[in-house]
mmCIF file of C-alpha atoms in Angstrom:
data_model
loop_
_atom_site.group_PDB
_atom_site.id
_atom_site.type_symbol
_atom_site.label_atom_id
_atom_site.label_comp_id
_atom_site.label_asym_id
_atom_site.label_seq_id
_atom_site.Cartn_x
_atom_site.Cartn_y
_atom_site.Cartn_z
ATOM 1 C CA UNK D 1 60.859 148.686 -43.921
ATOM 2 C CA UNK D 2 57.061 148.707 -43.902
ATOM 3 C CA UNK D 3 55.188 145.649 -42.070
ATOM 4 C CA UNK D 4 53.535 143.440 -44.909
ATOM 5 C CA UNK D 5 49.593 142.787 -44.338
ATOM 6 C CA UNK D 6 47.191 140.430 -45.117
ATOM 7 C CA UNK D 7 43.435 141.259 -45.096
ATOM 8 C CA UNK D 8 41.043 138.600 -43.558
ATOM 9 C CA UNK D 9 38.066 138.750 -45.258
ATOM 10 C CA UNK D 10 35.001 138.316 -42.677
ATOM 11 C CA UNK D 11 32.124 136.189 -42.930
ATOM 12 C CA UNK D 12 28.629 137.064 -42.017
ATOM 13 C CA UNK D 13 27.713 135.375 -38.306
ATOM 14 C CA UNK D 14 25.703 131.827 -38.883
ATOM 15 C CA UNK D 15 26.484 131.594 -42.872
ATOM 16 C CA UNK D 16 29.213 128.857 -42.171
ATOM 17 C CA UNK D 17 29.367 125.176 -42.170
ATOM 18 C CA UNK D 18 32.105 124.071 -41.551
ATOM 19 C CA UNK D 19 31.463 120.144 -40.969
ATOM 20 C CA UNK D 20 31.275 120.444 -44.734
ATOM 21 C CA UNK D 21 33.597 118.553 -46.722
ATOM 22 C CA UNK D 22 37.338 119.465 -47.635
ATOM 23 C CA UNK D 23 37.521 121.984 -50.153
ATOM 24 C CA UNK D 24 33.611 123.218 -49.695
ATOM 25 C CA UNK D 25 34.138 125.843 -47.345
ATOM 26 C CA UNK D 26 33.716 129.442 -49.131
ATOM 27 C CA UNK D 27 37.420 129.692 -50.019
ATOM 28 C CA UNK D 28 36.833 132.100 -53.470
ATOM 29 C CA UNK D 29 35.890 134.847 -50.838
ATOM 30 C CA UNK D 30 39.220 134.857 -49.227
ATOM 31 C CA UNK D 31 41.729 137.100 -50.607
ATOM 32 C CA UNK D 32 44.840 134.631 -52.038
ATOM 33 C CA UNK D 33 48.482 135.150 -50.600
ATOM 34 C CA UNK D 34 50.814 133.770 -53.113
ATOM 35 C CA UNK D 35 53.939 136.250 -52.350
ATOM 36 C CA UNK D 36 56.070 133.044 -51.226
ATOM 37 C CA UNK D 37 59.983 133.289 -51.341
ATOM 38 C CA UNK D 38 63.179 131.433 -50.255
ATOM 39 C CA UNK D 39 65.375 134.743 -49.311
ATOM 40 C CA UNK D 40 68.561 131.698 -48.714
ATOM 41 C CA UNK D 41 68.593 130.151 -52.251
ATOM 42 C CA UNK D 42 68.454 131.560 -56.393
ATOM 43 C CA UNK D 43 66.534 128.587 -57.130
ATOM 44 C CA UNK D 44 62.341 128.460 -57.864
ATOM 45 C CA UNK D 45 60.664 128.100 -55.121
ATOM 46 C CA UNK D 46 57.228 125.619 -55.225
ATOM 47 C CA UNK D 47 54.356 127.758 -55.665
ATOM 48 C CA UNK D 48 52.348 128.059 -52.201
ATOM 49 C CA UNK D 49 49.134 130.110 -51.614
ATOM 50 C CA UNK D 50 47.707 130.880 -48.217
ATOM 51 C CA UNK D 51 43.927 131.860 -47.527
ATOM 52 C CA UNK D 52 42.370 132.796 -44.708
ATOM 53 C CA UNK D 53 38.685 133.892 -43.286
ATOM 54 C CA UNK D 54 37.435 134.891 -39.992
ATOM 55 C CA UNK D 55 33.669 135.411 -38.469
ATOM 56 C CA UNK D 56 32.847 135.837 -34.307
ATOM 57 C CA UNK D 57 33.531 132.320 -33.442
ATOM 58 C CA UNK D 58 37.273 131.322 -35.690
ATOM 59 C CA UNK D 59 40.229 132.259 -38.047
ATOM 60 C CA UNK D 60 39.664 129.948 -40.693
ATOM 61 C CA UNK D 61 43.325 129.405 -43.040
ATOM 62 C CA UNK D 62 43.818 127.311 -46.009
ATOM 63 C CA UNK D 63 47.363 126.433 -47.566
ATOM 64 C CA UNK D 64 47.672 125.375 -51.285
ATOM 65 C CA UNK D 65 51.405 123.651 -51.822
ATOM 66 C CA UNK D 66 52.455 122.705 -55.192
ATOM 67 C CA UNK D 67 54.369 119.620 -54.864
ATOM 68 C CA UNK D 68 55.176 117.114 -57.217
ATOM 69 C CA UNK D 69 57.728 114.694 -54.659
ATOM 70 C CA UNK D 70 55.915 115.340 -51.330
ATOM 71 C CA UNK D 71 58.294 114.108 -48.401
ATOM 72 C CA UNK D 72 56.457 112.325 -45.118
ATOM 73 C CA UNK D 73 58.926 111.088 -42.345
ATOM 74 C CA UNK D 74 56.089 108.404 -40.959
ATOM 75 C CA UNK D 75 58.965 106.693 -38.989
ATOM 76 C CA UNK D 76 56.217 107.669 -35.861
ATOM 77 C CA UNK D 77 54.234 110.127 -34.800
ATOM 78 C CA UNK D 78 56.756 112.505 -32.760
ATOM 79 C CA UNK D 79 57.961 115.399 -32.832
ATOM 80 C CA UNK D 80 61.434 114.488 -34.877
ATOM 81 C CA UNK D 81 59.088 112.821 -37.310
ATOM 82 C CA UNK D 82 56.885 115.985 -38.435
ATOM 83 C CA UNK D 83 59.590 118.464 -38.165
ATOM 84 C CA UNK D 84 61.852 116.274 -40.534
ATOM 85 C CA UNK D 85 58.749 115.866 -43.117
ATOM 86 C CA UNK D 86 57.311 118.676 -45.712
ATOM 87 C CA UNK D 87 54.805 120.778 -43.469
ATOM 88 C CA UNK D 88 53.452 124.276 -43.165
ATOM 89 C CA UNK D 89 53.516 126.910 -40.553
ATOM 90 C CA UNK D 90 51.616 129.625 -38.638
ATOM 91 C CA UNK D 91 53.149 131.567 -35.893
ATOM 92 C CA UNK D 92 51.292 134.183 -33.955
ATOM 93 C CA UNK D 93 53.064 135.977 -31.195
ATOM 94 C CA UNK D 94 51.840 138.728 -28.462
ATOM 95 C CA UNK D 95 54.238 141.058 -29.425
ATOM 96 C CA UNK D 96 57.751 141.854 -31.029
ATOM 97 C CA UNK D 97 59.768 140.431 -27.938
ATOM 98 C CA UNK D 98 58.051 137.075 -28.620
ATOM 99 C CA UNK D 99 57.795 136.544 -25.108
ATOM 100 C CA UNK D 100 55.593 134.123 -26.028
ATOM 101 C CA UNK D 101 54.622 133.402 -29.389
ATOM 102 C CA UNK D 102 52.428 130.001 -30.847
ATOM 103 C CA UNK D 103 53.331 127.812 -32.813
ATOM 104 C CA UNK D 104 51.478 125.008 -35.597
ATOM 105 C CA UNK D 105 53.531 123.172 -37.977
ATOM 106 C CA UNK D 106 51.467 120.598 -40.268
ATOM 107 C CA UNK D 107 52.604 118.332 -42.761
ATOM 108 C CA UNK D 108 50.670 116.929 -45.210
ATOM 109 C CA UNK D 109 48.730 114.022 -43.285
ATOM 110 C CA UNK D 110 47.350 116.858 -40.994
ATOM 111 C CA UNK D 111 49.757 115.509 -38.425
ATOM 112 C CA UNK D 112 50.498 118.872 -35.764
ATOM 113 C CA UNK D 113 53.465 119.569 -34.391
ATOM 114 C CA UNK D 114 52.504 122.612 -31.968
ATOM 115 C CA UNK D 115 54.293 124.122 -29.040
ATOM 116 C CA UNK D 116 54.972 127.412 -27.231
ATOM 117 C CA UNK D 117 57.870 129.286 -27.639
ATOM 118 C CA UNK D 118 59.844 132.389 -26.147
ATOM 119 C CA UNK D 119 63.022 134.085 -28.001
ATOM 120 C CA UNK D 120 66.016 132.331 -28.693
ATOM 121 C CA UNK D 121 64.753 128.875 -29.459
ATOM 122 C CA UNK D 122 62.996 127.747 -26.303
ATOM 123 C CA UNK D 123 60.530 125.687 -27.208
ATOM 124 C CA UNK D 124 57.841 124.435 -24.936
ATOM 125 C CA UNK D 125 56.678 121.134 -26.492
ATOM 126 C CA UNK D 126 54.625 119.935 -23.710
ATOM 127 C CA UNK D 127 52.555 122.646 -24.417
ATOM 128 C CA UNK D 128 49.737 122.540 -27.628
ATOM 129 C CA UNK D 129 46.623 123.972 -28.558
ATOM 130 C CA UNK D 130 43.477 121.784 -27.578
ATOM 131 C CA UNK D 131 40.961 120.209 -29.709
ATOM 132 C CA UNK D 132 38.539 122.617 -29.001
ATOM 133 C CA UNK D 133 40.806 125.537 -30.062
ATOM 134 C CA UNK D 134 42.164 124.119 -33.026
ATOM 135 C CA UNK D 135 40.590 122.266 -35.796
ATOM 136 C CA UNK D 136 42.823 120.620 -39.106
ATOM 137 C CA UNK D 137 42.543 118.300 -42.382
ATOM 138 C CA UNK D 138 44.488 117.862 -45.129
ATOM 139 C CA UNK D 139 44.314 116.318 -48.638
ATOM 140 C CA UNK D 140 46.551 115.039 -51.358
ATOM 141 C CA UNK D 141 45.866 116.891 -54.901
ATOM 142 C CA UNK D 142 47.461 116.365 -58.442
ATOM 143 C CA UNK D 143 49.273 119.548 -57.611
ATOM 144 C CA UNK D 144 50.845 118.607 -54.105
ATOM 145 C CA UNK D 145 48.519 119.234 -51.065
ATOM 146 C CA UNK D 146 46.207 121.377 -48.839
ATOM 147 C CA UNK D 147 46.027 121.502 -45.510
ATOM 148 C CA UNK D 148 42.240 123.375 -43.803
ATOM 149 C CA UNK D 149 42.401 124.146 -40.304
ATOM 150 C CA UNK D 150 40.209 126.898 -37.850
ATOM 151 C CA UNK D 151 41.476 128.448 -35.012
ATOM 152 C CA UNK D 152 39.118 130.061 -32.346
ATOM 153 C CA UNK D 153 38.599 133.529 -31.818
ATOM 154 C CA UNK D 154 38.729 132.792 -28.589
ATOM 155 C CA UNK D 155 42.363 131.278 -28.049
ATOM 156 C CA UNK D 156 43.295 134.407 -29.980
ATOM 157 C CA UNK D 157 41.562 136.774 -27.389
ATOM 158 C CA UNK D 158 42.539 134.535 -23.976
ATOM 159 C CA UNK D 159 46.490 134.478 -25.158
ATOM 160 C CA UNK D 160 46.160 138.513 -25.969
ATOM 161 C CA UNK D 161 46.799 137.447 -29.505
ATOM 162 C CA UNK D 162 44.154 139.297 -31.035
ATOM 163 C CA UNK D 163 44.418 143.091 -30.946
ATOM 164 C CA UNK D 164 42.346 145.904 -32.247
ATOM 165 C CA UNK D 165 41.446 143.361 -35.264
ATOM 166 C CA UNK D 166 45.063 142.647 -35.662
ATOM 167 C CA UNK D 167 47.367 139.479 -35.405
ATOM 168 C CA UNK D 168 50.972 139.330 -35.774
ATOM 169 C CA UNK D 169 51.713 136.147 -37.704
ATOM 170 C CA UNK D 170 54.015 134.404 -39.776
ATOM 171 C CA UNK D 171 53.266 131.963 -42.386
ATOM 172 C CA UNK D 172 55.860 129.501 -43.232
ATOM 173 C CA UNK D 173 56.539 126.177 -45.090
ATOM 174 C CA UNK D 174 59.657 123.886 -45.069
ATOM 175 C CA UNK D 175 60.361 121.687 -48.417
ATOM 176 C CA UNK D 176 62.515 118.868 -48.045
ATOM 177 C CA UNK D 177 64.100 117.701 -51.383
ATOM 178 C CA UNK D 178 66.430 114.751 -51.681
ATOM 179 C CA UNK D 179 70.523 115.546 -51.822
ATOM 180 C CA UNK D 180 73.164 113.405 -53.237
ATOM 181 C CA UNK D 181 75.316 111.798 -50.183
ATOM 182 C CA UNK D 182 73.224 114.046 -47.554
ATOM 183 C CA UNK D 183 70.096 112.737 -47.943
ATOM 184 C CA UNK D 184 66.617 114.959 -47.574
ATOM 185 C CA UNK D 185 67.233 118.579 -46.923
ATOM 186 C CA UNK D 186 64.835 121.425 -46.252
ATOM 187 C CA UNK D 187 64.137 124.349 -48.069
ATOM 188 C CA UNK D 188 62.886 126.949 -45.961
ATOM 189 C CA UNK D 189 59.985 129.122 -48.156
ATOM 190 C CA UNK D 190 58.346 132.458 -45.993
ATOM 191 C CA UNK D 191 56.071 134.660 -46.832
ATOM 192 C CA UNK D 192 57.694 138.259 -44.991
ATOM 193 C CA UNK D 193 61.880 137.899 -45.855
ATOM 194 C CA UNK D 194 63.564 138.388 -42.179
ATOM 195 C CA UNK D 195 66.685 139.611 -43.736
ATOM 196 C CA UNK D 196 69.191 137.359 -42.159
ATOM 197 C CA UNK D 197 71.394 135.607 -43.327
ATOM 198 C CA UNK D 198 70.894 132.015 -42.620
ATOM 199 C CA UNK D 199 67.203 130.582 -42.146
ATOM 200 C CA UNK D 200 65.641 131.892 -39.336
ATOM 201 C CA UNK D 201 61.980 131.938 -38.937
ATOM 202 C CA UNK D 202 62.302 132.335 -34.762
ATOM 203 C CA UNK D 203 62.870 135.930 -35.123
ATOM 204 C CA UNK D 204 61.001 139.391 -34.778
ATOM 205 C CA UNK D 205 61.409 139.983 -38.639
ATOM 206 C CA UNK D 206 59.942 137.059 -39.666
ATOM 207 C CA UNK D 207 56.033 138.054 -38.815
ATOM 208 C CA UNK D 208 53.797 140.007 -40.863
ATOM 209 C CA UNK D 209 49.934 141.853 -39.727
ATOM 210 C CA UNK D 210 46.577 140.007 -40.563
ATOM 211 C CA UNK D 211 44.441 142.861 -40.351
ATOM 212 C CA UNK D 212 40.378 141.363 -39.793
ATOM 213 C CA UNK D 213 38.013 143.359 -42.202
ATOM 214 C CA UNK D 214 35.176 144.887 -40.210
ATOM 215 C CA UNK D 215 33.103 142.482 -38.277
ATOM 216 C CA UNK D 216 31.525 141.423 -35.047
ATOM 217 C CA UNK D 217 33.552 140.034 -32.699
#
């Protein structure tokens, strides 16, 4: 089965501003993602679109959720809390053995639930990007919400992450909805189908190529 790709658009060097404010960054130049699917489930899945630009000093990623019931678990700040609310992801490992890969799960308050990972589930929560590697907002919309965030070019480079212009990444979001007698329950949208049969994101299949259009580094 063929690897699906994204293409990053690039930026010119010294054209962005990105203390601007939410939603004024140069989004219409990005090329829009919207080939979301739940692979586990017949029913519609919420629309989501994912955009994402790059120039020498950051990635810079955008996601779009439709949502007309957003779910927030705001019972604290930890760990449990974000990863039982509506969020979205990005992975980005070294390699297909995922030994490591990166993980950044945000729900809609821009609250982060990052951590490292290697394969079968072992998570590293003590471990998470640092401010000056990683950069998010968010924003409720009539539609749902949006989450803006930058990652550096150079946390890419120092965790061999970035190679040749390439970065294998998955793109993720988890959509709780409220069940009779079980109360809220995720569905699990992706953007590359891992072709298993229960929801797995933690898995080789799972990631997809951003390839960087032409640029300086």
């Amino acid at each position: 089965m063929a690897t699906s790709k994204y293409r990053v658009r690039h930026l010119p060097q010294n054209v962005i501003d990105y203390s601007k404010k939410f939603g004024e960054f140069p989004w219409i130049q990005a090329n829009v993602l919207v080939d979301f699917k739940n692979p586990w489930s017949s029913k519609k899945v919420p629309n989501t679109e994912f955009r994402a630009l790059w120039d020498s000093k950051n990635l810079y990623f955008r996601f779009d959720a439709k949502d007309s019931s957003i779910y927030i678990n705001e019972n604290d700040n930890s760990v449990e809390s974000i990863g039982s609310s509506d969020r979205v992801e990005i992975f980005f490992r070294k390699n297909k053995d995922l030994d490591p890969y990166y993980c950044m799960e945000i729900d809609p308050k821009a609250r982060i639930m990052d951590f490292k990972a290697r394969p079968n589930r072992n998570f590293n929560f003590q471990w998470s990007y640092t401010k000056e590697h990683l950069k998010v907002t968010s924003q409720m919309t009539e539609k749902g919400y949006s989450v803006e965030g930058t990652v550096s070019i150079k946390f890419l480079e120092n965790f061999d992450l970035l190679h040749n212009g390439i970065i294998e990444t998955g793109i993720y979001r988890a959509k709780y909805i409220k069940q009779k007698g079980t109360g809220y329950q995720p569905t699990w949208i992706t953007w590359i189908d891992p072709q298993v049969k229960e929801p797995d994101f933690h898995i080789p299949s799972s990631f997809g190529i951003f390839e960087l259009e032409k640029g300086e580094l």
